């Protein structure tokens, strides 16, 4: 017999977007919330740099900074970018205190958000995959879920929040139209230094085929990622450790930063990092948040803040909607707001990439200089 659960809102995905949607609902409504997460919440996550504005979002969610622990937010010392020139464009934090940035320990950050959802009355099902969603005659959704130990079960809900990320098969099955702009892909690894403590800066270095990014996740752990088009990564086998390391050795500055460090794990992680936009306002009682709604190029540093704010916005729409028609009207406004943000992002993205002209005829850069033409 298949177990069945009922709730007002099902949130698929327990990343920052999904967790913030759940928290906002639990803080401001009496709606019951179930949040599912495909992973076990224990995997090593890629760190991320954010501005001090994140603390305003946490205040809105009634989450004091101290709740995340002393090491979750590490002030960065600035950044160094070899982009458009052989000379570095440096910015030290001491010269721009109003634009202070912090490196986040994503594992601690994400787990704290999830624990807060549980503590405030939400139900969290880790290692649970929502395989399919159908619509019932009474207008509610029926989600078919599966857990590796407890087996198959069903979740019936009134509202569905899609926080399942860039590869959201849920959005497509719901009838959302996804417009893909490029197939940027990140291939990365974690290094552990055996020398002195790492300098808390972000380092970016472009080359003919894409660009490198690195940031210190702690005093001893460094994340290094190479971004390029999926076609190049596949053709040159950059997703294989030996080829990735050979390409890293060719870099001028990134290779120096890892000197004296060792790979924590021989396996690389490969993740999509392309730009896309979802059209969903015609779907009743369904809202995507974070990467499931809009996916941004990592060069923009917009991912985490957008995920959190869109999650809060989706929860507000659900909490304030009195009728199905009211929901659709609010959903259209949300869609339009995302379109405006996305248009600003595209302009910003084009400005970033247009600054690199040293390899303007190379396929990677040529694509990004041609007015960001859309690809299927």
XYZ file of C-alpha atoms in Angstrom:
376
model
C 0.000 0.000 0.000
C 1.312 3.424 -0.960
C 1.457 5.950 1.869
C -0.207 9.301 1.206
C 0.552 12.714 2.688
C -1.469 15.896 2.328
C -0.370 19.513 2.626
C -1.260 22.959 1.420
C 2.098 23.594 -0.261
C 4.639 21.136 -1.632
C 8.109 22.597 -2.175
C 10.275 20.446 -4.450
C 13.913 21.194 -3.655
C 15.510 22.168 -0.327
C 18.110 24.618 -1.584
C 17.983 28.293 -0.544
C 15.092 29.082 -2.924
C 12.893 26.270 -1.684
C 13.832 26.724 1.971
C 13.119 30.475 1.855
C 9.728 29.841 0.243
C 8.907 27.336 2.992
C 10.135 29.633 5.781
C 8.189 32.613 4.488
C 5.018 30.511 4.334
C 5.543 29.173 7.850
C 6.307 32.652 9.194
C 3.316 34.465 7.691
C 0.564 31.917 6.976
C -1.156 28.946 8.576
C -0.540 26.789 5.499
C 1.025 23.370 5.963
C 4.294 22.801 4.089
C 6.158 19.700 2.904
C 9.612 20.112 1.357
C 11.323 17.306 -0.545
C 14.995 17.101 -1.482
C 16.572 14.591 -3.848
C 19.994 14.638 -2.131
C 20.844 13.624 1.434
C 21.805 17.253 2.279
C 25.333 16.131 3.187
C 27.305 16.594 -0.038
C 30.118 19.134 -0.224
C 28.724 22.278 -1.810
C 30.363 24.961 -3.914
C 30.908 28.134 -1.936
C 29.488 31.399 -3.122
C 30.310 35.055 -2.673
C 27.459 37.374 -1.705
C 27.012 40.997 -0.723
C 25.964 42.224 2.711
C 22.381 42.550 1.405
C 21.897 38.860 2.230
C 21.593 39.807 5.895
C 18.501 41.907 5.141
C 16.882 38.830 3.588
C 17.782 36.766 6.639
C 16.310 39.435 8.924
C 13.073 39.287 6.923
C 12.987 35.522 7.472
C 13.641 36.015 11.236
C 16.992 34.253 10.993
C 19.701 35.983 13.054
C 23.171 35.852 11.598
C 24.459 34.190 14.776
C 22.250 31.162 14.086
C 24.538 30.191 11.177
C 27.662 30.015 13.337
C 30.854 32.013 13.357
C 32.421 30.461 10.244
C 29.470 30.533 7.818
C 30.135 34.063 6.518
C 33.787 34.842 5.895
C 34.586 38.423 4.805
C 36.471 38.401 1.510
C 39.546 40.525 1.007
C 38.538 41.450 -2.537
C 38.924 39.952 -5.985
C 41.494 39.698 -8.730
C 40.374 39.326 -12.346
C 42.571 38.695 -15.357
C 39.797 39.475 -17.815
C 40.326 41.507 -20.953
C 43.967 42.113 -20.111
C 47.133 40.381 -18.920
C 47.066 42.799 -16.006
C 44.877 42.143 -13.024
C 41.888 44.315 -12.196
C 42.080 44.233 -8.409
C 39.614 45.455 -5.825
C 40.567 45.207 -2.181
C 37.737 45.169 0.335
C 39.356 47.888 2.421
C 38.844 50.362 -0.424
C 35.149 49.555 -0.906
C 33.594 48.955 2.540
C 30.124 49.790 1.180
C 30.431 46.828 -1.204
C 31.620 44.278 1.323
C 31.322 40.663 0.199
C 31.305 37.395 2.097
C 32.218 33.853 1.176
C 29.461 31.523 2.350
C 29.942 28.031 3.714
C 27.082 26.616 1.638
C 26.820 23.351 3.536
C 26.301 25.156 6.858
C 24.077 27.789 5.256
C 21.776 25.335 3.470
C 21.477 22.972 6.425
C 20.641 25.845 8.781
C 17.815 26.939 6.470
C 16.446 23.378 6.293
C 16.651 22.933 10.068
C 14.752 26.208 10.496
C 11.983 24.883 8.232
C 11.673 21.807 10.439
C 11.795 23.822 13.671
C 8.961 26.049 12.476
C 6.605 23.220 11.658
C 7.507 22.234 8.106
C 8.086 18.615 7.109
C 11.298 17.826 5.214
C 11.791 14.594 3.254
C 15.477 14.200 2.220
C 16.619 11.642 -0.371
C 13.158 11.880 -1.894
C 12.611 12.260 -5.626
C 9.352 13.590 -7.022
C 9.081 11.504 -10.153
C 5.796 12.751 -11.588
C 2.991 15.219 -10.832
C -0.610 15.028 -12.056
C -3.678 17.203 -11.527
C -6.666 15.824 -9.622
C -10.285 16.592 -10.470
C -10.625 18.903 -7.463
C -7.729 21.059 -8.749
C -5.094 19.790 -6.334
C -1.797 18.216 -7.386
C -0.792 14.612 -6.809
C 2.978 14.084 -6.634
C 4.465 10.605 -6.887
C 7.573 10.403 -4.707
C 10.182 7.761 -4.056
C 12.638 7.202 -1.184
C 15.475 4.645 -1.495
C 14.610 3.005 1.844
C 10.937 3.738 2.486
C 9.802 3.223 -1.085
C 7.054 4.961 -3.031
C 4.520 7.354 -1.569
C 2.181 10.140 -2.678
C 1.847 13.772 -1.703
C -1.367 15.696 -2.375
C -1.086 19.494 -2.300
C -2.944 22.656 -3.289
C 0.127 24.617 -4.394
C 3.381 23.482 -5.967
C 6.657 25.422 -5.608
C 9.358 24.225 -7.994
C 12.806 24.758 -6.471
C 14.404 21.797 -8.213
C 17.142 23.792 -9.953
C 18.567 24.205 -13.455
C 17.786 20.672 -14.567
C 14.156 20.914 -13.511
C 12.275 18.207 -15.345
C 9.318 19.202 -13.190
C 8.929 22.588 -14.893
C 8.753 21.003 -18.343
C 6.280 18.334 -17.225
C 4.080 21.083 -15.764
C 3.955 22.851 -19.123
C 6.469 25.597 -18.440
C 8.221 26.900 -21.560
C 11.979 27.126 -21.033
C 14.035 29.409 -23.294
C 17.697 28.349 -23.320
C 20.340 30.974 -24.193
C 23.579 28.998 -23.937
C 25.053 25.745 -22.615
C 27.736 27.063 -20.298
C 29.024 24.252 -18.097
C 31.213 24.280 -15.013
C 33.774 21.565 -14.264
C 35.477 21.825 -10.912
C 37.297 20.308 -7.986
C 38.240 21.038 -4.398
C 41.855 21.499 -3.308
C 43.378 21.409 0.142
C 46.433 23.524 0.801
C 49.375 22.138 2.712
C 51.030 25.543 3.080
C 49.940 28.707 4.835
C 46.305 29.794 5.122
C 44.618 30.737 1.851
C 44.086 34.370 0.959
C 40.368 35.193 1.023
C 40.069 36.511 -2.522
C 38.209 35.417 -5.619
C 40.437 34.850 -8.642
C 39.087 34.913 -12.204
C 41.173 34.214 -15.286
C 39.883 34.031 -18.847
C 41.442 32.064 -21.686
C 40.642 31.313 -25.324
C 38.040 28.679 -24.524
C 36.337 30.006 -21.388
C 37.326 31.130 -17.905
C 38.597 29.927 -14.534
C 37.182 30.815 -11.117
C 38.504 30.052 -7.660
C 37.611 31.029 -4.110
C 38.738 29.974 -0.661
C 35.982 28.065 1.150
C 38.042 28.063 4.346
C 41.617 28.724 5.354
C 42.623 25.374 3.864
C 40.054 24.477 1.163
C 39.893 26.038 -2.295
C 37.288 25.488 -5.009
C 38.510 25.770 -8.611
C 36.094 25.730 -11.548
C 36.484 25.984 -15.298
C 33.558 27.351 -17.310
C 33.132 26.734 -21.024
C 30.514 25.603 -23.511
C 29.321 22.041 -23.124
C 30.457 21.226 -26.678
C 34.065 22.218 -25.959
C 34.158 20.392 -22.629
C 32.818 17.262 -24.282
C 35.085 17.467 -27.346
C 38.267 18.149 -25.367
C 37.265 15.798 -22.516
C 37.708 18.534 -19.938
C 35.323 16.583 -17.709
C 38.079 13.999 -17.210
C 40.555 14.702 -14.373
C 43.731 14.255 -16.460
C 42.534 16.644 -19.205
C 41.136 19.160 -16.718
C 44.427 19.232 -14.808
C 46.413 19.637 -18.049
C 44.223 22.589 -18.974
C 44.699 24.018 -15.478
C 48.476 23.742 -15.840
C 48.295 25.931 -18.965
C 46.692 28.774 -17.010
C 49.040 31.574 -16.008
C 47.599 32.609 -12.654
C 45.220 29.870 -11.526
C 47.971 27.256 -11.701
C 50.079 29.395 -9.348
C 47.249 29.632 -6.844
C 47.008 25.856 -6.422
C 50.757 25.411 -6.012
C 51.336 23.457 -2.823
C 47.769 22.112 -2.797
C 46.352 18.657 -3.429
C 43.060 17.430 -4.831
C 40.653 16.402 -2.090
C 38.865 14.028 -4.460
C 40.032 12.698 -7.824
C 36.477 12.943 -9.162
C 35.441 16.197 -10.805
C 31.953 17.618 -10.531
C 30.213 18.778 -13.723
C 27.252 21.146 -13.516
C 25.211 23.175 -16.001
C 25.741 26.915 -15.651
C 23.917 28.273 -18.696
C 21.344 31.028 -18.964
C 17.669 30.191 -19.314
C 14.248 31.685 -18.612
C 10.945 29.938 -17.852
C 7.451 31.052 -18.877
C 4.928 29.648 -16.394
C 2.240 32.251 -15.615
C -0.456 30.199 -17.366
C -0.102 27.267 -14.937
C -2.518 27.247 -11.997
C -1.125 26.998 -8.463
C 2.434 26.435 -9.683
C 5.429 28.732 -9.181
C 9.109 28.099 -9.997
C 11.804 29.806 -7.918
C 15.554 30.154 -8.183
C 17.203 28.384 -11.114
C 13.941 26.661 -12.034
C 12.569 30.119 -12.899
C 15.661 31.959 -14.195
C 19.195 30.649 -14.436
C 22.040 33.152 -14.509
C 25.628 32.947 -15.695
C 27.921 32.576 -12.622
C 29.875 35.653 -13.753
C 26.884 37.739 -12.590
C 26.990 36.466 -8.962
C 23.177 36.627 -8.925
C 22.289 32.999 -8.163
C 21.932 32.794 -4.384
C 20.341 36.196 -3.766
C 17.833 35.645 -6.553
C 16.959 32.160 -5.287
C 16.189 33.507 -1.820
C 14.222 36.558 -2.955
C 12.201 34.622 -5.538
C 11.383 31.998 -2.910
C 10.067 34.704 -0.593
C 8.107 36.282 -3.448
C 6.460 32.985 -4.408
C 5.415 32.374 -0.804
C 3.858 35.844 -0.617
C 1.841 35.157 -3.774
C 0.513 31.904 -2.346
C -0.256 33.435 1.033
C -2.162 36.386 -0.439
C -4.112 34.573 -3.165
C -7.801 34.196 -2.299
C -9.056 32.558 -5.507
C -7.538 30.699 -8.484
C -8.071 33.829 -10.605
C -6.313 35.941 -7.987
C -3.382 33.512 -8.039
C -3.060 33.685 -11.828
C -3.100 37.488 -11.747
C -0.374 37.556 -9.107
C 1.573 34.916 -11.028
C 1.512 37.108 -14.154
C 2.875 40.035 -12.148
C 5.611 37.763 -10.755
C 6.432 36.597 -14.292
C 6.672 40.198 -15.513
C 8.913 41.129 -12.593
C 11.224 38.233 -13.451
C 11.275 39.312 -17.109
C 12.381 42.808 -16.057
C 15.136 41.395 -13.836
C 16.210 39.016 -16.573
C 16.458 41.800 -19.149
C 18.707 43.772 -16.805
C 20.795 40.660 -16.255
C 21.243 40.081 -20.011
C 22.552 43.627 -20.409
C 24.915 43.126 -17.481
C 26.106 39.800 -18.873
C 26.829 41.349 -22.253
C 28.828 44.128 -20.602
C 30.953 41.580 -18.729
C 31.742 39.442 -21.749
C 32.315 42.374 -24.099
C 35.282 43.424 -21.944
C 37.229 40.384 -23.127
C 38.352 40.980 -26.745
C 41.672 39.126 -26.863
C 40.080 36.037 -28.446
C 37.120 37.676 -30.166
C 37.225 35.143 -33.052
C 37.273 32.092 -30.764
C 33.914 30.229 -30.752
C 33.315 30.687 -27.009
C 33.784 34.453 -27.070
C 32.239 34.938 -30.513
C 28.961 33.476 -29.238
C 28.905 35.908 -26.342
C 29.757 38.912 -28.475
C 26.945 38.297 -30.944
C 24.224 39.941 -28.857
C 23.598 36.786 -26.818
C 21.734 34.975 -29.587
C 19.361 32.345 -28.239
C 20.005 28.679 -28.863
C 17.610 25.798 -28.520
